[in-house]
JSON list of C-alpha atoms in Angstrom, two decimals:
[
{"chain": "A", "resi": 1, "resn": "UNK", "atom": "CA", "xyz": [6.52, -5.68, -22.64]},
{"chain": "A", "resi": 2, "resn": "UNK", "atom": "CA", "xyz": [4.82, -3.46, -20.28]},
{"chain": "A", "resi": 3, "resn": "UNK", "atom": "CA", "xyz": [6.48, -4.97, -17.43]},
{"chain": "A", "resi": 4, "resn": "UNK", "atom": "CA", "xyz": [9.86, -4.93, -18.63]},
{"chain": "A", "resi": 5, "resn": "UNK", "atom": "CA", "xyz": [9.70, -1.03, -19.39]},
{"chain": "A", "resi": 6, "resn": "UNK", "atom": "CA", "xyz": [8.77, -0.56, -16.01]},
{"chain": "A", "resi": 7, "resn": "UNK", "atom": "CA", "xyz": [11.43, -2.61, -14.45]},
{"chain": "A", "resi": 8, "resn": "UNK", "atom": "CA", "xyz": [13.88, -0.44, -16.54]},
{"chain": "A", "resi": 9, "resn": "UNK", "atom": "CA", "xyz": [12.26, 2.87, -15.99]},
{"chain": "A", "resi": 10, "resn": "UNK", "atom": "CA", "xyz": [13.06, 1.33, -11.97]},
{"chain": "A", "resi": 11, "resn": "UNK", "atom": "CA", "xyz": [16.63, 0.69, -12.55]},
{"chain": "A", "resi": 12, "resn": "UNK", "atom": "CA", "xyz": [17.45, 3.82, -14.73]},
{"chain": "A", "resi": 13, "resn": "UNK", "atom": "CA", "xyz": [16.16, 5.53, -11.33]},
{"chain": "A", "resi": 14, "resn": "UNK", "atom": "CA", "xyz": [18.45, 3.37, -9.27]},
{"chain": "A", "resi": 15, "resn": "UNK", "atom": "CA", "xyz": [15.55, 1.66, -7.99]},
{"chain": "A", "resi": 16, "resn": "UNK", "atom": "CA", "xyz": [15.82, -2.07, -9.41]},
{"chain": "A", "resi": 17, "resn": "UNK", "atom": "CA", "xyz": [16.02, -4.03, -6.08]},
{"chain": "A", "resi": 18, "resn": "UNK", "atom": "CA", "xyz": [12.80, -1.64, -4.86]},
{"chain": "A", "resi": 19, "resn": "UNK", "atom": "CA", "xyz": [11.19, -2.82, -8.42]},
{"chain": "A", "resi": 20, "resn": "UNK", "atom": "CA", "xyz": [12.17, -6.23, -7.19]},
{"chain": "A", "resi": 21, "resn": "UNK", "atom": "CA", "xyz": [10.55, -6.26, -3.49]},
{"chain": "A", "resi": 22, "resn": "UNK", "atom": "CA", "xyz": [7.53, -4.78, -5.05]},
{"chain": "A", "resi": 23, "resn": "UNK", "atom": "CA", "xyz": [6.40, -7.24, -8.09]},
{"chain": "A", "resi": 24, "resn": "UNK", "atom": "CA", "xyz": [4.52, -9.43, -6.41]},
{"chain": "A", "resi": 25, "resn": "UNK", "atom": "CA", "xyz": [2.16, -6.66, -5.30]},
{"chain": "A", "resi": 26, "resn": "UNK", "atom": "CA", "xyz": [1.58, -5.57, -8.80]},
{"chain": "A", "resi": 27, "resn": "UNK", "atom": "CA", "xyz": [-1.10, -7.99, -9.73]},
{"chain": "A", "resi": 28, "resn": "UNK", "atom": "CA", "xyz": [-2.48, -8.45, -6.35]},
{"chain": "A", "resi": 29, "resn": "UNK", "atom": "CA", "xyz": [-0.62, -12.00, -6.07]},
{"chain": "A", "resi": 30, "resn": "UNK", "atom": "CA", "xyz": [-1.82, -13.86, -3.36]},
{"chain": "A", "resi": 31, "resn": "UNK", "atom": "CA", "xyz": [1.75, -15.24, -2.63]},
{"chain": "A", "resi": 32, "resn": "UNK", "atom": "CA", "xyz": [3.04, -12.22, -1.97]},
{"chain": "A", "resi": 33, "resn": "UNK", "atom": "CA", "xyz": [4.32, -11.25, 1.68]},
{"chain": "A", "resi": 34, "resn": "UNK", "atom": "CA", "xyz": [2.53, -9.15, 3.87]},
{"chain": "A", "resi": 35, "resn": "UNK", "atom": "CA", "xyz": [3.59, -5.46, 3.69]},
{"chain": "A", "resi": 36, "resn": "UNK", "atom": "CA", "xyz": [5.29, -5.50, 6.97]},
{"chain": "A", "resi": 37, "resn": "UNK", "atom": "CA", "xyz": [7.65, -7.74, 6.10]},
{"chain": "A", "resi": 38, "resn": "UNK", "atom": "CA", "xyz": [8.46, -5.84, 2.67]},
{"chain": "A", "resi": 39, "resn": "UNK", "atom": "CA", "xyz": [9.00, -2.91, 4.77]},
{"chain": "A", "resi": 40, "resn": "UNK", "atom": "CA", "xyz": [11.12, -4.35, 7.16]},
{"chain": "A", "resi": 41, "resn": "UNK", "atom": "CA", "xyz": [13.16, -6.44, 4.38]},
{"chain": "A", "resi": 42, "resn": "UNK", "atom": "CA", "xyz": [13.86, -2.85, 2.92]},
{"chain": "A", "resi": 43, "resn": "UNK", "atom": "CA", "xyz": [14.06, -0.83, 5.47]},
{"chain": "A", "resi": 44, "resn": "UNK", "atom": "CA", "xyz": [11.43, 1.10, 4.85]},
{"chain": "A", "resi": 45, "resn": "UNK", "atom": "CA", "xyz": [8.16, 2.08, 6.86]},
{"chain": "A", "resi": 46, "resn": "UNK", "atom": "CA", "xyz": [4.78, -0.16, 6.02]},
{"chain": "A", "resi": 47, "resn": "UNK", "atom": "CA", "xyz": [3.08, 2.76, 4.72]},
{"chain": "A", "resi": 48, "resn": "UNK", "atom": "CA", "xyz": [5.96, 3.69, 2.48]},
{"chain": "A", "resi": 49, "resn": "UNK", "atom": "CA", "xyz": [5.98, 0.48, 0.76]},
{"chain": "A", "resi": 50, "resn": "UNK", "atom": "CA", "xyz": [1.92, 0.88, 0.62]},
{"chain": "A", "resi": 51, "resn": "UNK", "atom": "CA", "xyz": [2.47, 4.18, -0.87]},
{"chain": "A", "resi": 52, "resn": "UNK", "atom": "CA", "xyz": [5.55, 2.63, -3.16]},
{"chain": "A", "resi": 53, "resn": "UNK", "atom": "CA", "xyz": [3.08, -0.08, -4.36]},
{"chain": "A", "resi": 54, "resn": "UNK", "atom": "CA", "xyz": [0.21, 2.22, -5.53]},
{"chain": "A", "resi": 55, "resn": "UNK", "atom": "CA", "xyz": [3.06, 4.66, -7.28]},
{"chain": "A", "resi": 56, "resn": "UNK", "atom": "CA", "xyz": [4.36, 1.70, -8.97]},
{"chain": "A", "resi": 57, "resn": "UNK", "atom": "CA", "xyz": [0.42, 0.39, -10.47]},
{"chain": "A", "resi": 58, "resn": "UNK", "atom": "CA", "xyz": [-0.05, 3.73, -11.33]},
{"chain": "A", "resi": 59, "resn": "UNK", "atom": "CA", "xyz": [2.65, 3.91, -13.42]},
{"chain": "A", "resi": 60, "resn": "UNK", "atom": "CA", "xyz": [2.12, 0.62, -14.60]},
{"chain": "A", "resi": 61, "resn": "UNK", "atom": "CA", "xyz": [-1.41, 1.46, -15.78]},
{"chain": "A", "resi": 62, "resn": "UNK", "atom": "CA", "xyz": [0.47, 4.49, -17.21]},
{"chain": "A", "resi": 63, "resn": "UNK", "atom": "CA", "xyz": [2.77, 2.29, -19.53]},
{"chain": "A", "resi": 64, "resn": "UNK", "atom": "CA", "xyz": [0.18, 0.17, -20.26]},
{"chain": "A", "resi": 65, "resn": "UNK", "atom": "CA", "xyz": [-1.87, 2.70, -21.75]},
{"chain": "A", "resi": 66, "resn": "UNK", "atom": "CA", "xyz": [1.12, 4.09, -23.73]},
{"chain": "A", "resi": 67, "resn": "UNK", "atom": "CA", "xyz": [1.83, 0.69, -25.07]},
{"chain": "A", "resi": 68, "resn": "UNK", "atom": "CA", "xyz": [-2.26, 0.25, -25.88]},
{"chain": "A", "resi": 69, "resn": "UNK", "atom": "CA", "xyz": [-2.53, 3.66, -27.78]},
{"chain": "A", "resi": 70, "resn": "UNK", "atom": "CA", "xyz": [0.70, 2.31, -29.88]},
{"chain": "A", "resi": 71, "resn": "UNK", "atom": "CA", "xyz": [-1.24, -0.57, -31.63]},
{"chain": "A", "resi": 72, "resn": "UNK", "atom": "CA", "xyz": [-4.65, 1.60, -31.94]},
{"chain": "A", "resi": 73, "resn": "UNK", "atom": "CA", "xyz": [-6.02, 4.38, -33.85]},
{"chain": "A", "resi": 74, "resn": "UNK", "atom": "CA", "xyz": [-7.82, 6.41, -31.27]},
{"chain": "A", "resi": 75, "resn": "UNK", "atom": "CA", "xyz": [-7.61, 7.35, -27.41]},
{"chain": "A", "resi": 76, "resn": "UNK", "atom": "CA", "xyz": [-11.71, 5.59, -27.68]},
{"chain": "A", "resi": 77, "resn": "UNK", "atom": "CA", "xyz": [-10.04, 2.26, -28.71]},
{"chain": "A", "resi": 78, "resn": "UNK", "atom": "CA", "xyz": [-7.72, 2.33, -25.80]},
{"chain": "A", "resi": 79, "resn": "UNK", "atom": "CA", "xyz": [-10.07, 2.75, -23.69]},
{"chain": "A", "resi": 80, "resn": "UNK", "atom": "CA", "xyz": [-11.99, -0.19, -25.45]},
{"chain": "A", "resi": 81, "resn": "UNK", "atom": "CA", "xyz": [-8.82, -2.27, -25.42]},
{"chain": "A", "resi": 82, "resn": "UNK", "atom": "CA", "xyz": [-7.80, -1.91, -21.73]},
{"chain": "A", "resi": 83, "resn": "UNK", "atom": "CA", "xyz": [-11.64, -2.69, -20.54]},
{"chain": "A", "resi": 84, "resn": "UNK", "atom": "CA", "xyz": [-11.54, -5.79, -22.80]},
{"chain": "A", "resi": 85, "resn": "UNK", "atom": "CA", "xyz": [-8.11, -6.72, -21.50]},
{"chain": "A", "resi": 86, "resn": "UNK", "atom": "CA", "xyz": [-9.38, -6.10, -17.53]},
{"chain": "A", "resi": 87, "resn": "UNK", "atom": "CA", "xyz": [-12.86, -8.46, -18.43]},
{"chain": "A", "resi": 88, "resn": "UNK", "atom": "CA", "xyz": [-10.53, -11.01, -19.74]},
{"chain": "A", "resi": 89, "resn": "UNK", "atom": "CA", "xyz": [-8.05, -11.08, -16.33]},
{"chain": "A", "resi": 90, "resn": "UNK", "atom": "CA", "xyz": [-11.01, -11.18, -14.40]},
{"chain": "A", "resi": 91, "resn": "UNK", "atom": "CA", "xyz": [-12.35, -14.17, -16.26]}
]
């Protein structure tokens, strides 16, 4: 899955307890802790893990993609795909 290539792309860069703090910010879960206390859990400024947390959707988005454009013929139906697939979250 998506998610488990970017937990390993994390932990081939050393970076699995990082990948860790910063899941529950992926989705926007409403569960997850406020940034401060990320940031203080890993040593780390606020804004860092801010900064961490948009690197780590980006790249997520990223993967996503890549995975899309596998099971499709053209970069058009990706596009398609990933709209559909963001309607469909939303509800």
């Amino acid at each position: 899955t998506v998610l488990d290539d970017l937990k390993d792309r994390y932990a081939a860069e050393g970076k699995g307890e990082l990948f860790s703090r910063l899941k529950p910010y992926l989705a926007g879960d409403a569960t997850a802790p406020p940034y401060a206390r990320t940031a203080a859990d890993a040593a780390m400024s606020e804004g860092a893990v801010q900064v961490a947390v948009h690197r780590m959707r980006k790249r997520y988005r990223e993967l996503l993609r890549e995975h899309i454009e596998q099971t499709v013929e053209s970069p058009e139906q990706a596009e398609e795909e990933i709209r559909d697939l963001f309607r469909a979250v939303r509800g």
